[in-house]
Amino acid sequence: MRIAVLGTGTMADALGAQWARAGHELFIGGRSRPKAAALATRIGHGARAGSLREAAGFGDVTLLAVAYDGVEAALEAAGAAEATLSGRALIDCTNAVVPGRFTLATDGGPGMAERIAARAVGARVVKAFCHCSDAVWRMTPPVFADGPLAVPLCGDDEEALEAVRTLVRDMGCVPLDAGGLERARLLESTVAFLLGFWFGGVEPRAALPPLAAQSPA
């Protein structure tokens, strides 16, 4: 699969490296060509690099991996409003969380995934890989005591969802269908809620009973 990565930060590094090792063809796009080239070199496996605009025209799947406050600038530089991402599966792994408060910067309006879908003309947005830090995505594979990590996916396009499911499986994880793109805002809120526990040194899984213990609705 041809995968374009918009961004040169830790998530771009962690996820891009996993997919390159799995045999996918990678193109790193960044605002800084030297940073993009450095990341491509670090990832290896034939990864290439260039501008955000060049990356937008490359992939079957595109990963948007920038800080939430840089999303609009990245999409503009990529030409998203001019339909450069049209027809492509666009993975949104961003978290619009206010540092230290663990609330959403998008509170009171559409979630990040919906905002991205509105700005990236024709793109088939899938919310995924937003619920864990880059340290987890660097694990090979992310498997814990109760099994492989599940990755929630929210999206409206079945073909795009299937492409992302493939990338999830290629990392040794399990895709978990979580509904349409409108439900992505619930996933984003859940991540903000969990971050408050994690940064506080609390294990949030202690609050979740096993499925078998839940009474039927």
Short mmCIF file of C-alpha atoms in Angstrom, two decimals:
data_model
loop_
_atom_site.label_atom_id
_atom_site.label_comp_id
_atom_site.label_asym_id
_atom_site.label_seq_id
_atom_site.Cartn_x
_atom_site.Cartn_y
_atom_site.Cartn_z
CA MET A 1 0.00 0.00 0.00
CA ARG A 2 1.20 3.54 -0.73
CA ILE A 3 1.03 5.62 2.45
CA ALA A 4 1.61 9.35 2.71
CA VAL A 5 2.39 10.85 6.10
CA LEU A 6 1.64 14.53 6.70
CA GLY A 7 3.91 15.52 9.57
CA THR A 8 7.34 14.75 10.99
CA GLY A 9 6.64 14.36 14.71
CA THR A 10 6.53 11.41 17.06
CA MET A 11 3.29 9.88 15.76
CA ALA A 12 4.50 10.14 12.17
CA ASP A 13 7.70 8.41 13.23
CA ALA A 14 6.06 5.64 15.28
CA LEU A 15 3.27 4.69 12.88
CA GLY A 16 5.27 5.30 9.72
CA ALA A 17 8.09 3.06 10.90
CA GLN A 18 5.67 0.23 11.69
CA TRP A 19 4.06 0.37 8.27
CA ALA A 20 7.37 0.63 6.44
CA ARG A 21 8.61 -2.47 8.26
CA ALA A 22 5.41 -4.23 7.17
CA GLY A 23 6.34 -3.59 3.54
CA HIS A 24 4.25 -0.53 2.71
CA GLU A 25 5.63 2.25 0.52
CA LEU A 26 6.03 5.45 2.53
CA PHE A 27 6.30 9.14 1.65
CA ILE A 28 6.91 11.66 4.43
CA GLY A 29 5.64 15.20 3.85
CA GLY A 30 6.63 18.09 6.07
CA ARG A 31 6.70 21.85 6.25
CA SER A 32 10.47 21.44 6.56
CA ARG A 33 11.98 19.34 3.80
CA PRO A 34 15.14 18.64 5.86
CA LYS A 35 13.04 17.31 8.76
CA ALA A 36 10.97 15.17 6.39
CA ALA A 37 14.13 13.81 4.78
CA ALA A 38 15.67 13.07 8.18
CA LEU A 39 12.58 11.14 9.25
CA ALA A 40 12.48 9.18 6.00
CA THR A 41 16.14 8.26 6.47
CA ARG A 42 15.51 7.18 10.06
CA ILE A 43 12.55 5.03 9.03
CA GLY A 44 14.42 3.49 6.11
CA HIS A 45 12.84 0.74 4.02
CA GLY A 46 12.88 3.00 0.97
CA ALA A 47 10.83 5.78 2.57
CA ARG A 48 10.87 9.01 0.57
CA ALA A 49 10.32 12.62 1.59
CA GLY A 50 9.15 15.96 0.26
CA SER A 51 6.63 18.73 0.85
CA LEU A 52 3.15 18.37 2.30
CA ARG A 53 1.73 19.06 -1.15
CA GLU A 54 3.84 16.31 -2.72
CA ALA A 55 2.80 13.87 -0.01
CA ALA A 56 -0.88 14.65 -0.57
CA GLY A 57 -0.62 13.37 -4.12
CA PHE A 58 1.15 10.16 -3.21
CA GLY A 59 -0.79 7.81 -1.03
CA ASP A 60 -3.65 5.40 -1.29
CA VAL A 61 -3.87 6.18 2.42
CA THR A 62 -2.77 9.42 4.06
CA LEU A 63 -1.95 9.80 7.76
CA LEU A 64 -2.48 13.26 9.22
CA ALA A 65 -0.01 13.33 12.11
CA VAL A 66 0.40 16.91 13.30
CA ALA A 67 -0.51 18.70 16.51
CA TYR A 68 -4.18 19.71 16.58
CA ASP A 69 -3.35 23.41 16.39
CA GLY A 70 -1.34 22.79 13.23
CA VAL A 71 -4.05 20.85 11.38
CA GLU A 72 -5.48 23.73 9.38
CA ALA A 73 -2.05 24.95 8.26
CA ALA A 74 -1.00 21.44 7.27
CA LEU A 75 -4.16 20.82 5.25
CA GLU A 76 -3.79 24.20 3.56
CA ALA A 77 -0.17 23.47 2.63
CA ALA A 78 -1.22 20.06 1.34
CA GLY A 79 -3.85 21.65 -0.89
CA ALA A 80 -6.71 19.78 0.77
CA ALA A 81 -9.22 22.48 -0.14
CA GLU A 82 -8.26 21.91 -3.78
CA ALA A 83 -9.19 18.22 -3.52
CA THR A 84 -5.59 16.90 -3.45
CA LEU A 85 -6.78 14.27 -0.95
CA SER A 86 -9.99 13.46 -2.78
CA GLY A 87 -10.75 9.73 -2.88
CA ARG A 88 -7.99 8.88 -0.43
CA ALA A 89 -8.45 7.34 3.00
CA LEU A 90 -7.32 10.06 5.41
CA ILE A 91 -6.42 8.83 8.90
CA ASP A 92 -6.91 11.39 11.66
CA CYS A 93 -4.86 10.50 14.75
CA THR A 94 -5.00 13.97 16.29
CA ASN A 95 -6.11 14.83 19.82
CA ALA A 96 -7.40 18.35 20.45
CA VAL A 97 -6.78 18.21 24.19
CA VAL A 98 -6.05 21.32 26.27
CA PRO A 99 -2.73 20.62 28.05
CA GLY A 100 -3.04 20.21 31.80
CA ARG A 101 -6.84 20.43 31.76
CA PHE A 102 -7.62 17.32 29.72
CA THR A 103 -10.63 18.93 28.10
CA LEU A 104 -11.31 19.25 24.39
CA ALA A 105 -10.24 22.37 22.56
CA THR A 106 -13.16 21.63 20.21
CA ASP A 107 -15.74 21.60 23.02
CA GLY A 108 -19.04 23.06 21.89
CA GLY A 109 -18.46 22.39 18.19
CA PRO A 110 -17.68 19.60 15.74
CA GLY A 111 -14.91 17.16 16.67
CA MET A 112 -11.51 17.21 15.00
CA ALA A 113 -12.34 14.38 12.60
CA GLU A 114 -15.47 16.16 11.39
CA ARG A 115 -13.56 19.44 11.01
CA ILE A 116 -10.89 17.69 8.99
CA ALA A 117 -13.50 16.04 6.78
CA ALA A 118 -15.04 19.46 6.11
CA ARG A 119 -11.68 20.93 5.08
CA ALA A 120 -10.22 18.01 3.12
CA VAL A 121 -12.44 18.03 0.03
CA GLY A 122 -13.39 14.52 -1.06
CA ALA A 123 -11.19 12.75 1.49
CA ARG A 124 -12.56 9.65 3.21
CA VAL A 125 -11.70 10.37 6.84
CA VAL A 126 -11.16 7.63 9.42
CA LYS A 127 -10.46 8.45 13.06
CA ALA A 128 -7.89 5.99 14.39
CA PHE A 129 -4.67 5.61 16.41
CA CYS A 130 -5.60 8.55 18.65
CA HIS A 131 -6.03 6.71 21.94
CA CYS A 132 -2.40 5.81 22.65
CA SER A 133 0.91 7.63 22.79
CA ASP A 134 3.70 7.05 20.29
CA ALA A 135 5.44 4.82 22.85
CA VAL A 136 2.66 2.25 22.48
CA TRP A 137 2.71 2.39 18.67
CA ARG A 138 6.46 1.72 18.72
CA MET A 139 5.91 -1.65 20.40
CA THR A 140 6.40 -4.64 18.08
CA PRO A 141 3.68 -5.70 18.53
CA PRO A 142 1.46 -3.84 21.04
CA VAL A 143 0.38 -6.94 22.96
CA PHE A 144 -0.45 -6.97 26.66
CA ALA A 145 -1.53 -9.52 29.28
CA ASP A 146 -5.05 -9.84 27.89
CA GLY A 147 -4.00 -9.90 24.23
CA PRO A 148 -3.32 -7.58 21.30
CA LEU A 149 -4.29 -3.94 21.58
CA ALA A 150 -7.63 -3.03 19.99
CA VAL A 151 -7.74 0.11 17.84
CA PRO A 152 -11.12 1.89 17.60
CA LEU A 153 -12.02 3.14 14.11
CA CYS A 154 -14.70 5.69 13.25
CA GLY A 155 -15.59 6.37 9.62
CA ASP A 156 -18.34 6.40 7.03
CA ASP A 157 -16.57 4.84 4.03
CA GLU A 158 -16.25 1.05 4.09
CA GLU A 159 -13.37 0.89 1.61
CA ALA A 160 -11.37 3.43 3.62
CA LEU A 161 -12.17 1.59 6.86
CA GLU A 162 -10.96 -1.69 5.37
CA ALA A 163 -7.68 -0.10 4.31
CA VAL A 164 -7.14 1.17 7.85
CA ARG A 165 -8.11 -2.21 9.30
CA THR A 166 -5.32 -3.71 7.22
CA LEU A 167 -2.82 -1.24 8.64
CA VAL A 168 -4.03 -2.02 12.17
CA ARG A 169 -3.53 -5.75 11.63
CA ASP A 170 -0.12 -5.16 10.09
CA MET A 171 0.97 -3.69 13.43
CA GLY A 172 -0.22 -6.76 15.34
CA CYS A 173 -3.31 -4.98 16.66
CA VAL A 174 -7.03 -5.70 16.32
CA PRO A 175 -9.38 -3.27 14.52
CA LEU A 176 -12.45 -2.32 16.55
CA ASP A 177 -15.28 -0.77 14.52
CA ALA A 178 -16.73 2.08 16.58
CA GLY A 179 -19.34 3.52 14.23
CA GLY A 180 -19.56 6.40 11.79
CA LEU A 181 -17.51 9.57 11.71
CA GLU A 182 -20.08 11.37 13.89
CA ARG A 183 -19.01 9.07 16.72
CA ALA A 184 -15.38 10.18 16.41
CA ARG A 185 -16.13 13.08 18.75
CA LEU A 186 -17.09 10.53 21.43
CA LEU A 187 -13.77 8.76 20.92
CA GLU A 188 -11.97 12.10 21.16
CA SER A 189 -13.76 12.88 24.43
CA THR A 190 -12.93 9.44 25.78
CA VAL A 191 -9.24 9.96 25.06
CA ALA A 192 -9.27 13.31 26.89
CA PHE A 193 -10.97 11.63 29.86
CA LEU A 194 -8.45 8.77 29.93
CA LEU A 195 -5.48 11.12 29.66
CA GLY A 196 -6.53 12.68 32.96
CA PHE A 197 -6.19 9.29 34.65
CA TRP A 198 -2.96 8.29 32.92
CA PHE A 199 -1.20 11.55 33.69
CA GLY A 200 -2.47 11.24 37.25
CA GLY A 201 -0.89 7.80 37.60
CA VAL A 202 -4.23 6.01 37.83
CA GLU A 203 -5.14 2.83 35.94
CA PRO A 204 -8.48 3.59 34.22
CA ARG A 205 -9.08 -0.08 33.36
CA ALA A 206 -9.94 -0.59 37.02
CA ALA A 207 -13.23 1.21 36.34
CA LEU A 208 -14.20 -1.13 33.46
CA PRO A 209 -15.84 -4.48 34.29
CA PRO A 210 -15.44 -7.35 31.82
CA LEU A 211 -18.07 -7.71 29.11
CA ALA A 212 -19.47 -10.88 30.70
CA ALA A 213 -20.34 -8.98 33.87
CA GLN A 214 -22.54 -6.47 32.11
CA SER A 215 -26.28 -7.11 32.16
CA PRO A 216 -28.10 -6.96 28.82
CA ALA A 217 -29.50 -3.51 28.08
#
